[in-house]
Amino acid sequence: MNEHRIAKDEEFMREAIRLAIESVEKDGGPFGAVIVHDRNIVGRGANCVTAANDPTAHAEIVAIRQACANLDTFLLDDCECYATAEPCPMCLGALYWARIPRVYYGCSSRDAQDIGFDDTRIYRELCIPIPQRDIRMHQMLRKEALSAFRLWREKSDKIPY
Amino acid sequence: MNEHRIAKDEEFMREAIRLAIESVEKDGGPFGAVIVHDRNIVGRGANCVTAANDPTAHAEIVAIRQACANLDTFLLDDCECYATAEPCPMCLGALYWARIPRVYYGCSSRDAQDIGFDDTRIYRELCIPIPQRDIRMHQMLRKEALSAFRLWREKSDKIPY
């Protein structure tokens, strides 16, 4: 039974790898991902940042969006993600927001760094205090901005997530 | 001159706040963002996670995607972002990938936590080692996955980013 489970895990990861290779052969980046629900693939993605002019179009994000559209939900808490590389901070954030509890990955962020991708630098940046980051961040108009939060708090028919 | 600059900064932030309030009044979350290029707004976004069934549809992500579509590029290194709240890790990651050098924000992540959003928890999760995270992460088939990276390294006409 466990052997069957591992064989299926490998099948899902190989589909992600196939998507990554196909992506490089066309005009995309070298990353692929699939989202699995009830041991069936419900979302596929490959990195298409440059081809789609969309810096958020990483494989995991594309696959999450497709899975949510297919399952008609914004919560994938009964799904798994298989990604050819360790998710970058943007994609790991997306996996948390989608409530995906389990991620399988192939290459490490260090491997991605070796071929020129910034994942490890962005992880370092996110984990240091705001004033020390390369990106300049300035707080302003907090009191006015809080008005949207107050409205949200008072809204009776909101959908929390 | 500086006063004019600050007045424009406040104008952009107030447009983001307007988007956030409008979003709560309709069916979205309490967050708004605008992307500014040459002191003009080129992208607008509000959180529409539940309405669009898309956990990645945070205000900053929506605004970045719109700005990239409008400017026909995947690099926004000459743009600024004005967001009603401190970007969550997913959105901050997206801002790094888009190479946006400067971000203005209203509420803090702590303010977002106070109305039920998970930003601070996700920041903590991203900054601890993989085995300690709530999300379960398993590495597998690294050697096979590296084949896509090798293809990328050898590709002569690739677009790096």
Coordinates of C-alpha atoms in Angstrom, one line a residue:
Chain A
M1 CA 0.0 0.0 0.0
N2 CA 2.8 2.3 1.0
E3 CA 4.7 1.3 -2.1
H4 CA 1.7 2.2 -4.2
R5 CA 1.5 5.6 -2.5
I6 CA 5.2 6.3 -3.2
A7 CA 4.8 5.2 -6.8
K8 CA 1.9 7.7 -7.2
D9 CA 4.0 10.5 -5.5
E10 CA 6.7 9.8 -8.1
E11 CA 4.2 9.9 -10.9
F12 CA 2.9 13.3 -9.8
M13 CA 6.4 14.7 -9.4
R14 CA 7.4 13.3 -12.9
E15 CA 4.4 15.1 -14.3
A16 CA 5.7 18.4 -12.7
I17 CA 9.2 17.6 -14.2
R18 CA 7.6 17.0 -17.6
L19 CA 5.9 20.4 -17.4
A20 CA 9.2 22.1 -16.4
I21 CA 11.1 20.5 -19.3
E22 CA 8.3 21.3 -21.8
S23 CA 8.4 24.9 -20.5
V24 CA 12.2 25.3 -21.1
E25 CA 11.7 23.8 -24.6
K26 CA 9.1 26.4 -25.3
D27 CA 9.5 29.9 -23.9
G28 CA 9.1 29.5 -20.2
G29 CA 11.3 29.1 -17.1
P30 CA 12.6 25.7 -15.8
F31 CA 9.9 25.1 -13.1
G32 CA 6.7 22.9 -13.1
A33 CA 4.1 22.1 -10.4
V34 CA 0.9 20.1 -10.0
I35 CA -1.8 20.2 -7.4
V36 CA -3.3 16.9 -6.4
H37 CA -6.8 16.3 -4.9
D38 CA -8.0 12.8 -3.9
R39 CA -4.9 11.5 -5.7
N40 CA -5.9 13.2 -9.0
I41 CA -4.2 16.1 -10.7
V42 CA -6.5 19.1 -10.5
G43 CA -4.0 21.9 -11.4
R44 CA -0.9 22.2 -13.6
G45 CA 1.5 25.0 -13.9
A46 CA 4.8 26.0 -15.5
N47 CA 6.8 29.2 -15.0
C48 CA 5.7 31.6 -17.7
V49 CA 7.0 34.9 -16.2
T50 CA 8.7 36.2 -19.3
A51 CA 6.2 34.7 -21.9
A52 CA 3.2 36.1 -20.0
N53 CA 4.8 39.3 -18.8
D54 CA 3.7 38.4 -15.3
P55 CA 6.3 38.2 -12.5
T56 CA 3.8 36.3 -10.4
A57 CA 3.4 33.5 -12.9
H58 CA 5.5 30.9 -11.1
A59 CA 4.6 27.3 -11.6
E60 CA 3.0 26.9 -8.1
I61 CA 0.9 30.0 -8.5
V62 CA -0.3 29.0 -11.9
A63 CA -1.2 25.5 -10.6
I64 CA -2.9 26.8 -7.5
R65 CA -5.1 29.2 -9.6
Q66 CA -6.0 26.4 -12.0
A67 CA -6.9 24.0 -9.1
C68 CA -9.0 26.6 -7.4
A69 CA -10.9 27.4 -10.7
N70 CA -11.4 23.6 -11.3
L71 CA -12.6 22.9 -7.7
D72 CA -14.5 26.2 -7.4
T73 CA -12.9 27.1 -4.1
F74 CA -10.2 29.3 -2.6
L75 CA -9.2 26.7 0.0
L76 CA -7.1 23.7 -1.0
D77 CA -6.7 22.3 2.5
D78 CA -7.3 18.7 1.2
C79 CA -4.7 19.0 -1.6
E80 CA -1.0 18.5 -2.0
C81 CA 1.5 20.3 -4.2
Y82 CA 4.3 18.7 -6.2
A83 CA 6.8 21.2 -7.4
T84 CA 10.1 20.6 -9.2
A85 CA 11.9 23.1 -6.9
E86 CA 11.6 24.2 -3.4
P87 CA 8.9 27.0 -3.5
C88 CA 10.3 30.6 -3.4
P89 CA 8.9 32.9 -0.6
M90 CA 6.1 34.2 -2.9
C91 CA 4.9 30.6 -3.8
L92 CA 5.4 29.3 -0.2
G93 CA 3.2 32.3 0.9
A94 CA 0.6 31.3 -1.7
L95 CA 0.7 27.7 -0.4
Y96 CA 0.0 28.9 3.1
W97 CA -2.9 31.2 2.0
A98 CA -4.3 28.3 0.0
R99 CA -4.0 26.2 3.2
I100 CA -2.2 23.4 1.3
P101 CA -0.8 21.2 4.1
R102 CA 1.8 19.2 2.2
V103 CA 4.4 20.0 -0.4
Y104 CA 6.8 17.7 -2.3
Y105 CA 9.7 19.3 -4.1
G106 CA 12.7 18.2 -6.2
C107 CA 15.5 20.8 -6.4
S108 CA 16.5 23.0 -3.5
S109 CA 16.5 26.8 -3.4
R110 CA 20.3 26.5 -3.5
D111 CA 20.0 24.6 -6.8
A112 CA 17.8 27.4 -8.2
Q113 CA 20.4 29.9 -7.0
D114 CA 23.1 28.0 -8.9
I115 CA 21.2 28.6 -12.2
G116 CA 20.6 32.3 -11.4
F117 CA 17.3 32.5 -9.6
D118 CA 17.0 34.8 -6.5
D119 CA 15.1 32.6 -4.1
T120 CA 17.7 32.4 -1.4
R121 CA 18.3 36.2 -1.4
I122 CA 14.5 36.8 -1.2
Y123 CA 14.3 34.4 1.8
R124 CA 17.1 36.4 3.5
E125 CA 15.4 39.7 2.8
L126 CA 12.0 38.6 4.2
C127 CA 13.6 37.5 7.4
I128 CA 15.4 40.7 8.3
P129 CA 13.8 43.9 9.8
I130 CA 12.2 46.3 7.3
P131 CA 14.9 49.1 7.6
Q132 CA 17.6 46.6 6.6
R133 CA 16.0 45.3 3.4
D134 CA 17.1 46.3 -0.1
I135 CA 13.5 47.2 -0.9
R136 CA 12.7 50.6 0.6
M137 CA 9.5 50.4 2.7
H138 CA 7.9 53.5 4.1
Q139 CA 4.8 53.6 6.4
M140 CA 2.3 56.5 5.8
L141 CA -1.4 57.4 6.4
R142 CA -1.9 54.4 8.8
K143 CA -4.9 56.0 10.5
E144 CA -6.7 56.6 7.2
A145 CA -5.7 53.1 5.9
L146 CA -7.2 51.5 9.1
S147 CA -10.6 52.8 8.1
A148 CA -10.9 49.8 5.6
F149 CA -10.0 47.4 8.4
R150 CA -12.6 48.9 10.7
L151 CA -15.2 48.5 7.9
W152 CA -14.1 44.9 7.6
R153 CA -14.4 44.2 11.3
E154 CA -17.9 45.6 11.4
K155 CA -19.1 43.8 8.2
S156 CA -21.6 41.2 9.3
D157 CA -21.8 39.1 6.1
K158 CA -18.0 38.8 5.4
I159 CA -16.3 35.6 4.3
P160 CA -13.2 35.2 6.5
Y161 CA -10.3 33.2 5.2
Chain B
M1 CA 9.0 70.5 -4.6
N2 CA 9.3 68.0 -1.7
E3 CA 5.8 69.1 -0.5
H4 CA 4.4 68.4 -4.0
R5 CA 6.1 65.0 -3.9
I6 CA 4.5 64.1 -0.5
A7 CA 1.1 65.4 -1.7
K8 CA 1.3 63.0 -4.7
D9 CA 2.4 60.1 -2.4
E10 CA -0.7 60.8 -0.3
E11 CA -2.9 61.0 -3.4
F12 CA -1.6 57.5 -4.5
M13 CA -2.1 56.0 -1.0
R14 CA -5.6 57.5 -0.8
E15 CA -6.5 55.8 -4.1
A16 CA -5.3 52.5 -2.7
I17 CA -7.5 53.2 0.5
R18 CA -10.4 54.0 -1.8
L19 CA -10.0 50.7 -3.6
A20 CA -9.8 48.8 -0.2
I21 CA -13.0 50.5 1.1
E22 CA -14.8 49.9 -2.2
S23 CA -13.7 46.2 -2.0
V24 CA -15.2 45.7 1.5
E25 CA -18.4 47.4 0.4
K26 CA -18.6 44.9 -2.5
D27 CA -17.5 41.3 -1.9
G28 CA -13.7 41.6 -1.5
G29 CA -11.1 41.8 1.3
P30 CA -10.0 45.1 3.0
F31 CA -6.9 45.7 1.0
G32 CA -6.0 47.9 -1.9
A33 CA -2.9 48.7 -3.9
V34 CA -1.7 50.8 -6.8
I35 CA 1.5 50.7 -8.9
V36 CA 2.9 54.0 -10.0
H37 CA 5.2 54.7 -13.0
D38 CA 6.5 58.2 -13.8
R39 CA 4.1 59.5 -11.1
N40 CA 1.1 58.0 -12.9
I41 CA -1.0 55.0 -11.7
V42 CA -0.5 52.1 -14.1
G43 CA -2.0 49.3 -12.0
R44 CA -4.8 49.0 -9.5
G45 CA -5.8 46.1 -7.3
A46 CA -8.1 45.1 -4.4
N47 CA -8.1 41.8 -2.6
C48 CA -10.6 39.5 -4.3
V49 CA -9.6 36.1 -2.9
T50 CA -13.0 34.9 -2.0
A51 CA -14.9 36.5 -4.9
A52 CA -12.5 35.2 -7.5
N53 CA -11.8 31.9 -5.8
D54 CA -8.1 32.7 -6.1
P55 CA -6.0 32.7 -2.9
T56 CA -3.2 34.6 -4.8
A57 CA -5.5 37.5 -5.7
H58 CA -4.2 39.9 -3.0
A59 CA -4.3 43.6 -3.9
E60 CA -0.5 43.9 -4.7
I61 CA -0.5 40.8 -6.9
V62 CA -3.6 42.0 -8.8
A63 CA -2.0 45.5 -9.2
I64 CA 1.4 44.1 -10.3
R65 CA -0.3 41.9 -12.9
Q66 CA -2.3 44.8 -14.3
A67 CA 0.8 47.2 -14.4
C68 CA 2.8 44.5 -16.2
A69 CA 0.0 44.0 -18.8
N70 CA -0.3 47.8 -19.2
L71 CA 3.4 48.4 -19.6
D72 CA 4.1 45.2 -21.5
T73 CA 6.9 44.0 -19.3
F74 CA 7.7 41.7 -16.4
L75 CA 10.1 44.1 -14.7
L76 CA 8.7 47.1 -12.8
D77 CA 12.1 48.4 -11.6
D78 CA 11.1 52.0 -12.3
C79 CA 7.8 51.7 -10.4
E80 CA 6.6 52.2 -6.9
C81 CA 3.9 50.3 -5.0
Y82 CA 1.4 52.0 -2.6
A83 CA -0.4 49.4 -0.5
T84 CA -3.0 49.9 2.3
A85 CA -1.2 47.3 4.4
E86 CA 2.3 46.0 4.9
P87 CA 2.7 43.3 2.1
C88 CA 2.3 39.7 3.3
P89 CA 5.2 37.4 2.4
M90 CA 3.6 36.3 -0.8
C91 CA 3.2 39.9 -2.0
L92 CA 6.6 41.0 -0.7
G93 CA 8.0 38.1 -2.7
A94 CA 6.1 39.3 -5.8
L95 CA 7.4 42.8 -5.3
Y96 CA 11.0 41.5 -5.2
W97 CA 10.4 39.4 -8.4
A98 CA 8.9 42.4 -10.1
R99 CA 12.0 44.3 -9.0
I100 CA 9.9 47.2 -7.5
P101 CA 12.4 49.2 -5.4
R102 CA 10.1 51.1 -3.2
V103 CA 6.9 50.4 -1.3
Y104 CA 4.7 52.7 0.7
Y105 CA 2.2 51.0 3.1
G106 CA -0.5 52.1 5.6
C107 CA -1.4 49.5 8.2
S108 CA 1.2 47.1 9.7
S109 CA 1.1 43.3 9.5
R110 CA 0.2 43.4 13.2
D111 CA -2.9 45.5 12.3
A112 CA -3.9 42.9 9.8
Q113 CA -3.4 40.2 12.4
D114 CA -5.8 42.1 14.7
I115 CA -8.6 41.7 12.1
G116 CA -7.9 38.0 11.5
F117 CA -5.3 37.8 8.7
D118 CA -2.4 35.4 9.0
D119 CA 0.5 37.6 7.7
T120 CA 2.6 37.5 10.9
R121 CA 2.3 33.8 11.3
I122 CA 3.4 33.2 7.6
Y123 CA 6.4 35.5 8.1
R124 CA 7.4 33.4 11.2
E125 CA 6.9 30.2 9.2
L126 CA 9.0 31.3 6.3
C127 CA 11.9 32.2 8.6
I128 CA 12.3 28.9 10.4
P129 CA 13.9 25.7 9.0
I130 CA 11.8 23.5 6.8
P131 CA 11.3 20.6 9.3
Q132 CA 9.9 23.0 11.9
R133 CA 7.2 24.5 9.7
D134 CA 3.5 23.7 10.0
I135 CA 3.4 22.9 6.3
R136 CA 5.0 19.5 5.6
M137 CA 7.7 19.7 3.0
H138 CA 9.4 16.6 1.5
Q139 CA 12.2 16.5 -1.0
M140 CA 12.1 13.8 -3.6
L141 CA 13.5 12.9 -7.1
R142 CA 16.0 15.8 -6.9
K143 CA 18.3 14.3 -9.6
E144 CA 15.4 13.9 -12.1
A145 CA 14.2 17.4 -11.3
L146 CA 17.6 18.9 -11.9
S147 CA 17.3 17.8 -15.6
A148 CA 15.1 20.9 -16.2
F149 CA 17.7 23.1 -14.6
R150 CA 20.4 21.6 -16.8
L151 CA 18.3 22.2 -19.9
W152 CA 17.9 25.9 -18.8
R153 CA 21.6 26.3 -18.1
E154 CA 22.4 25.0 -21.6
K155 CA 19.7 27.0 -23.4
S156 CA 21.3 29.8 -25.5
D157 CA 18.3 32.0 -26.2
K158 CA 16.8 32.1 -22.7
I159 CA 15.5 35.3 -21.1
P160 CA 17.0 35.5 -17.7
Y161 CA 15.2 37.4 -15.0

